[in-house]
mmCIF file of C-alpha atoms in Angstrom:
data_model
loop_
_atom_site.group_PDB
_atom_site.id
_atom_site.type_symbol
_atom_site.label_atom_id
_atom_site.label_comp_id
_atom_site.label_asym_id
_atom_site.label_seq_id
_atom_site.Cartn_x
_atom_site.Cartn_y
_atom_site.Cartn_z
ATOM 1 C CA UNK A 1 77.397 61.777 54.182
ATOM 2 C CA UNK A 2 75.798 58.541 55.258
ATOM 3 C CA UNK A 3 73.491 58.840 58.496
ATOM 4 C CA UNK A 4 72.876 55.388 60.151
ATOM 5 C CA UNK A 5 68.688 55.701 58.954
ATOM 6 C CA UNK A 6 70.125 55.514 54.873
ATOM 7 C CA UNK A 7 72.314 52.372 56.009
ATOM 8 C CA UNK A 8 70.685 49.304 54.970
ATOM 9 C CA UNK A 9 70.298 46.197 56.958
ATOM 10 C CA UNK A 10 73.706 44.174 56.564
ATOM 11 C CA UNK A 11 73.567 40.755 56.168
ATOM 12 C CA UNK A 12 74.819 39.939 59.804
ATOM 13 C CA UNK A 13 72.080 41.450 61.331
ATOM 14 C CA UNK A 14 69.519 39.931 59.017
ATOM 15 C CA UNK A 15 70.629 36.611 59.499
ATOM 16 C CA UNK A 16 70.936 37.718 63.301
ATOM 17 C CA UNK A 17 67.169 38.716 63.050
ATOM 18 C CA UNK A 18 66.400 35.959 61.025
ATOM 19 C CA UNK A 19 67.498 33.323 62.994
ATOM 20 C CA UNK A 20 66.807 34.964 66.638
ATOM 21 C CA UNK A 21 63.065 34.465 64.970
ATOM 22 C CA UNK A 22 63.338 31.208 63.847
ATOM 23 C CA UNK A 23 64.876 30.303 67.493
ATOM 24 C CA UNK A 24 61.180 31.807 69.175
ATOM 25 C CA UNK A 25 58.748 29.590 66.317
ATOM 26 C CA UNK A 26 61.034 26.147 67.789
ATOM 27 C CA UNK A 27 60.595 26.892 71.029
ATOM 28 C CA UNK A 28 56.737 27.613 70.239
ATOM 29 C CA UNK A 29 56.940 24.492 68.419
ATOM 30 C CA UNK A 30 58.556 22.281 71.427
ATOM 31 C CA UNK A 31 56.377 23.630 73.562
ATOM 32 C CA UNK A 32 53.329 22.193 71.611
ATOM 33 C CA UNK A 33 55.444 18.909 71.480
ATOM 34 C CA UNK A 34 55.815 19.223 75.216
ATOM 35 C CA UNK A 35 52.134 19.522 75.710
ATOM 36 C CA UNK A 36 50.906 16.454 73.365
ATOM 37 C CA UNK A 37 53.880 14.348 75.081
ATOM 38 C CA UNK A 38 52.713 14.969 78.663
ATOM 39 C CA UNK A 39 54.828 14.048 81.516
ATOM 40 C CA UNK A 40 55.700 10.221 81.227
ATOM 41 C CA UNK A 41 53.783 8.667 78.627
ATOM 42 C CA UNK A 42 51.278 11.026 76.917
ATOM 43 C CA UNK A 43 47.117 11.477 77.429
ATOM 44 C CA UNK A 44 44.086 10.809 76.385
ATOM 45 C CA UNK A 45 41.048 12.320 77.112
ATOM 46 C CA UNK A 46 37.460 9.878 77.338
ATOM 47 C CA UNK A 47 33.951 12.025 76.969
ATOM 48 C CA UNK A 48 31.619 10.853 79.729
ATOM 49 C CA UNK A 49 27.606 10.784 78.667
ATOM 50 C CA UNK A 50 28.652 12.571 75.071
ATOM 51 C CA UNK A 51 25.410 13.704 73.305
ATOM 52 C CA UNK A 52 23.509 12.619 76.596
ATOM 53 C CA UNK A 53 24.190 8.860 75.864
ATOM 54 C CA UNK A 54 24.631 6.939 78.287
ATOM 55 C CA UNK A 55 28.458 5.451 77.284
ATOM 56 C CA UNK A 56 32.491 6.367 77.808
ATOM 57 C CA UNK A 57 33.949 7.383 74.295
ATOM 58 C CA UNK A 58 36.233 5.651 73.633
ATOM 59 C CA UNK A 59 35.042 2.707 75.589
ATOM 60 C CA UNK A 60 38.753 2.021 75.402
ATOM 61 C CA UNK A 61 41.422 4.206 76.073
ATOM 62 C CA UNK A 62 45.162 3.436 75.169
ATOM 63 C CA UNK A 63 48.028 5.460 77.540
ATOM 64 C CA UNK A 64 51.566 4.527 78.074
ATOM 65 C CA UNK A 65 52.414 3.644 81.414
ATOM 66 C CA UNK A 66 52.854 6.931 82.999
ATOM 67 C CA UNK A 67 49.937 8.359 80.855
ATOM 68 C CA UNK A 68 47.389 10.003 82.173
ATOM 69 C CA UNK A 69 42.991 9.741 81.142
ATOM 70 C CA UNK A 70 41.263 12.550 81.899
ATOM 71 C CA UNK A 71 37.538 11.980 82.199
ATOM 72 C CA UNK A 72 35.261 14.677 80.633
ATOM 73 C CA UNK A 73 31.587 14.787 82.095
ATOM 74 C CA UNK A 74 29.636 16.162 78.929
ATOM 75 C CA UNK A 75 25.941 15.298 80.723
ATOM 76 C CA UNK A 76 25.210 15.081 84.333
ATOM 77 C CA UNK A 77 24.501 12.076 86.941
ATOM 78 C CA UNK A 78 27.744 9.723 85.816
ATOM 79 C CA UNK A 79 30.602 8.576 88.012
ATOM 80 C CA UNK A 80 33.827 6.693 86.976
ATOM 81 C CA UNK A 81 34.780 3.481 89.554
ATOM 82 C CA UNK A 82 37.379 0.976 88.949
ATOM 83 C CA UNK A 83 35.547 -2.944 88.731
ATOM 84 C CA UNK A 84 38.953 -4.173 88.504
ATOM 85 C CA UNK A 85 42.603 -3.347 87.779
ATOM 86 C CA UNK A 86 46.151 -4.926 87.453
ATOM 87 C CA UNK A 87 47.631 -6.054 91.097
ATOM 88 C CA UNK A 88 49.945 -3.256 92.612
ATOM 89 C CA UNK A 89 47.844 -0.071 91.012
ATOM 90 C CA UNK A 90 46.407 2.323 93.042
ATOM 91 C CA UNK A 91 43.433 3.755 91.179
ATOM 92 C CA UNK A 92 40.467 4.407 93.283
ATOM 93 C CA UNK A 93 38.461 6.123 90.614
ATOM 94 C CA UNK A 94 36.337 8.635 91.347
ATOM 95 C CA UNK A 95 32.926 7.633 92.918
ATOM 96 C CA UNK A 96 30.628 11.025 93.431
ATOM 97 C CA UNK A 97 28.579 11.719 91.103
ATOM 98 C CA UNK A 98 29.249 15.126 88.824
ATOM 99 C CA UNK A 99 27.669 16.832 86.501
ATOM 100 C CA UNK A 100 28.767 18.476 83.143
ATOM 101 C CA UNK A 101 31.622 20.555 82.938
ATOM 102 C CA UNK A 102 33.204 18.462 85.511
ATOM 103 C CA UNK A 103 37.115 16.938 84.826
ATOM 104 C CA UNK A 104 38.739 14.036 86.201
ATOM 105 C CA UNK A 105 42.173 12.926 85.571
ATOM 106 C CA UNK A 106 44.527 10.119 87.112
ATOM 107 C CA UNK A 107 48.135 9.155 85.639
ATOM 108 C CA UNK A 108 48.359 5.109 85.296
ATOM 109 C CA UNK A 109 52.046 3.256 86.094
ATOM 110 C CA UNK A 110 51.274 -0.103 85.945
ATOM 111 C CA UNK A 111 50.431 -1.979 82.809
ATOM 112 C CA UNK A 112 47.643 -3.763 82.478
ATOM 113 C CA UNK A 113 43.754 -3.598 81.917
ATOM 114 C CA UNK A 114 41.200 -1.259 84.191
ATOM 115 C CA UNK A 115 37.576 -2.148 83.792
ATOM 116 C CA UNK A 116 35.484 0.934 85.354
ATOM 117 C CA UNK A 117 31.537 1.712 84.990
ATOM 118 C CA UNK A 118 29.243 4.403 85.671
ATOM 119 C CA UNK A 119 27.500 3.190 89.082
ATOM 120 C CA UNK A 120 23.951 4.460 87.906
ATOM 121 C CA UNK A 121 24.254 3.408 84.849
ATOM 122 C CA UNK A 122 25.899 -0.131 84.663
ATOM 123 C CA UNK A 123 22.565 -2.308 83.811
ATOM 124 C CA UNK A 124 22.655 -0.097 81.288
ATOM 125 C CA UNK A 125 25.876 -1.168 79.635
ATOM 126 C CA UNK A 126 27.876 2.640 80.628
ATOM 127 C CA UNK A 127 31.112 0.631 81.147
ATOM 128 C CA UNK A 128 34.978 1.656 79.801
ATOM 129 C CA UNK A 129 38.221 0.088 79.827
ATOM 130 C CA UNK A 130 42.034 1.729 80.155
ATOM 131 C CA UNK A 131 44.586 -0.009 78.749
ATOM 132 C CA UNK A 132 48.026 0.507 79.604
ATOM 133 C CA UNK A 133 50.667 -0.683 77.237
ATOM 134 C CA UNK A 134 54.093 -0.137 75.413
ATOM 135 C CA UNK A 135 52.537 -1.578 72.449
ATOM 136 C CA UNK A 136 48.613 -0.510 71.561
ATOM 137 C CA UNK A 137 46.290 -1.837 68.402
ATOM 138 C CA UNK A 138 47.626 -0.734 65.349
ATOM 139 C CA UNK A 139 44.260 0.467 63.804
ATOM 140 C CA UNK A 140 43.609 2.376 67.697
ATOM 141 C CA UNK A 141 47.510 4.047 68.917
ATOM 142 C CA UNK A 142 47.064 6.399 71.538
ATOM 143 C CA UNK A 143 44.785 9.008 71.699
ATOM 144 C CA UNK A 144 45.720 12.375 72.101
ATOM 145 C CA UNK A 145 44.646 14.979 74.509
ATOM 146 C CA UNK A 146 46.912 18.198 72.451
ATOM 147 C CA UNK A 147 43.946 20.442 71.431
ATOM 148 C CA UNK A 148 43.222 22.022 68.016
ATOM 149 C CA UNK A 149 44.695 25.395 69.065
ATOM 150 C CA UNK A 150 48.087 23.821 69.753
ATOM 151 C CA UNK A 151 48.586 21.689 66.446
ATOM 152 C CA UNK A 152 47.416 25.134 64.780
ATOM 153 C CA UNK A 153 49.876 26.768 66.928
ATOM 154 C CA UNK A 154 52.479 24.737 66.247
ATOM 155 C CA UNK A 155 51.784 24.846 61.889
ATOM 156 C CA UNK A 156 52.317 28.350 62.292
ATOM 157 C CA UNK A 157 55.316 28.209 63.941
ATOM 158 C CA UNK A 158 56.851 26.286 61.560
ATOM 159 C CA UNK A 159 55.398 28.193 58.196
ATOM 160 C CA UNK A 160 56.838 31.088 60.173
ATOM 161 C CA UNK A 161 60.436 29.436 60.206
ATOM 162 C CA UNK A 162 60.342 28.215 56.972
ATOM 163 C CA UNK A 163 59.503 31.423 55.229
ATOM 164 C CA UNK A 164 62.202 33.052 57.678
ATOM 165 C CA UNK A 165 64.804 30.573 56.892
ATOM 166 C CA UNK A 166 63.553 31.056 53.162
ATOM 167 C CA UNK A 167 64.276 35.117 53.327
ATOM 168 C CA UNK A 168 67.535 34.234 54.808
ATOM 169 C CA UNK A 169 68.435 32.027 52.066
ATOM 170 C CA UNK A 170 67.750 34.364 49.780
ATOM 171 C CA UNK A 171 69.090 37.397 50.822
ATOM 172 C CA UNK A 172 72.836 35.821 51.784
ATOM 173 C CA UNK A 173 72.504 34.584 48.023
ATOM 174 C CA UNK A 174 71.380 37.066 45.942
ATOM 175 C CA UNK A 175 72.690 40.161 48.685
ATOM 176 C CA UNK A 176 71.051 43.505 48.832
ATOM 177 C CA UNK A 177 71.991 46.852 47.671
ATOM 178 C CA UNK A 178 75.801 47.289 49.179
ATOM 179 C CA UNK A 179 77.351 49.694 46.552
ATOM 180 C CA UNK A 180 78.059 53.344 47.494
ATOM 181 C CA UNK A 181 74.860 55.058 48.877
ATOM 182 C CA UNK A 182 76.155 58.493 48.253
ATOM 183 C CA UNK A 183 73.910 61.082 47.657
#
């Protein structure tokens, strides 16, 4: 007599199981996507006063239009306002002065160049430029604001749906133990 605990798993529900987890690791791995494409055209992230230095890295930052910079103050006492910026764009910068810590973000539509500076520290040369374009440097692209943990994330996910798809593979092959399980 055969209780349902002695059956083994038939290759319907493996495959079942199999691909029900391989469905979960792409929609881990589109949601990554979805994070390093942003709404419109993607991110990039610029480090205000890195190290204490008195500079924007990048000094020049490469969205889509419809991409959004997101200022990062990494020392205190900086600012970010526009010197000048294509005609129809409505960027107004953002003119108090933060400290570290502090985040700043604005989503760009029109193409064209943005020339900003650091008000307290223009003489000395803490100026940055956002350029918006379908078609960036070669040797630059676009930057991208998707974070370590997501690109790890989303490796996973796939190494998890290969090896998945792999089992699957195999066991629809070679089969399993389906003779009599009398005992």
């Amino acid at each position: 007599m055969n209780s349902e605990a002695d059956e083994g798993m038939s290759r319907r529900s493996f495959l079942r199981t199999g691909l029900g987890a391989a469905a979960a690791g792409a929609a881990v791995t589109g949601t990554a996507a979805a994070q390093e494409e942003g709404e419109g055209g993607g991110g990039t992230e610029v480090a205000v006063g890195p190290g204490g230095n008195n500079v924007f890295d990048p000094e020049t930052a490469y969205v889509q239009p419809g991409g959004t910079v997101t200022w990062v103050w990494e020392s205190g006492g900086h600012n970010v306002v526009p010197e000048s910026q294509p005609d129809g764009s409505d960027w107004s910068g953002h003119e108090p002065i933060e400290d570290s810590g502090f985040e700043y973000e604005h989503t760009f539509e029109t193409e064209g160049t943005y020339e900003y500076v650091c008000t307290p520290h223009a003489s000395l040369g803490m100026e940055g430029v956002v350029e918006v374009t379908t078609d960036p440097p070669e040797e630059t692209g676009y930057q991208s604001i998707l974070p370590d943990s997501a690109k790890t994330l989303g490796v996973a996910a796939m190494g998890s749906l290969v090896s998945v798809l792999g089992m699957a593979y195999f066991f629809m092959k070679y089969g399993g133990d389906y003779g009599d399980n009398e005992q």
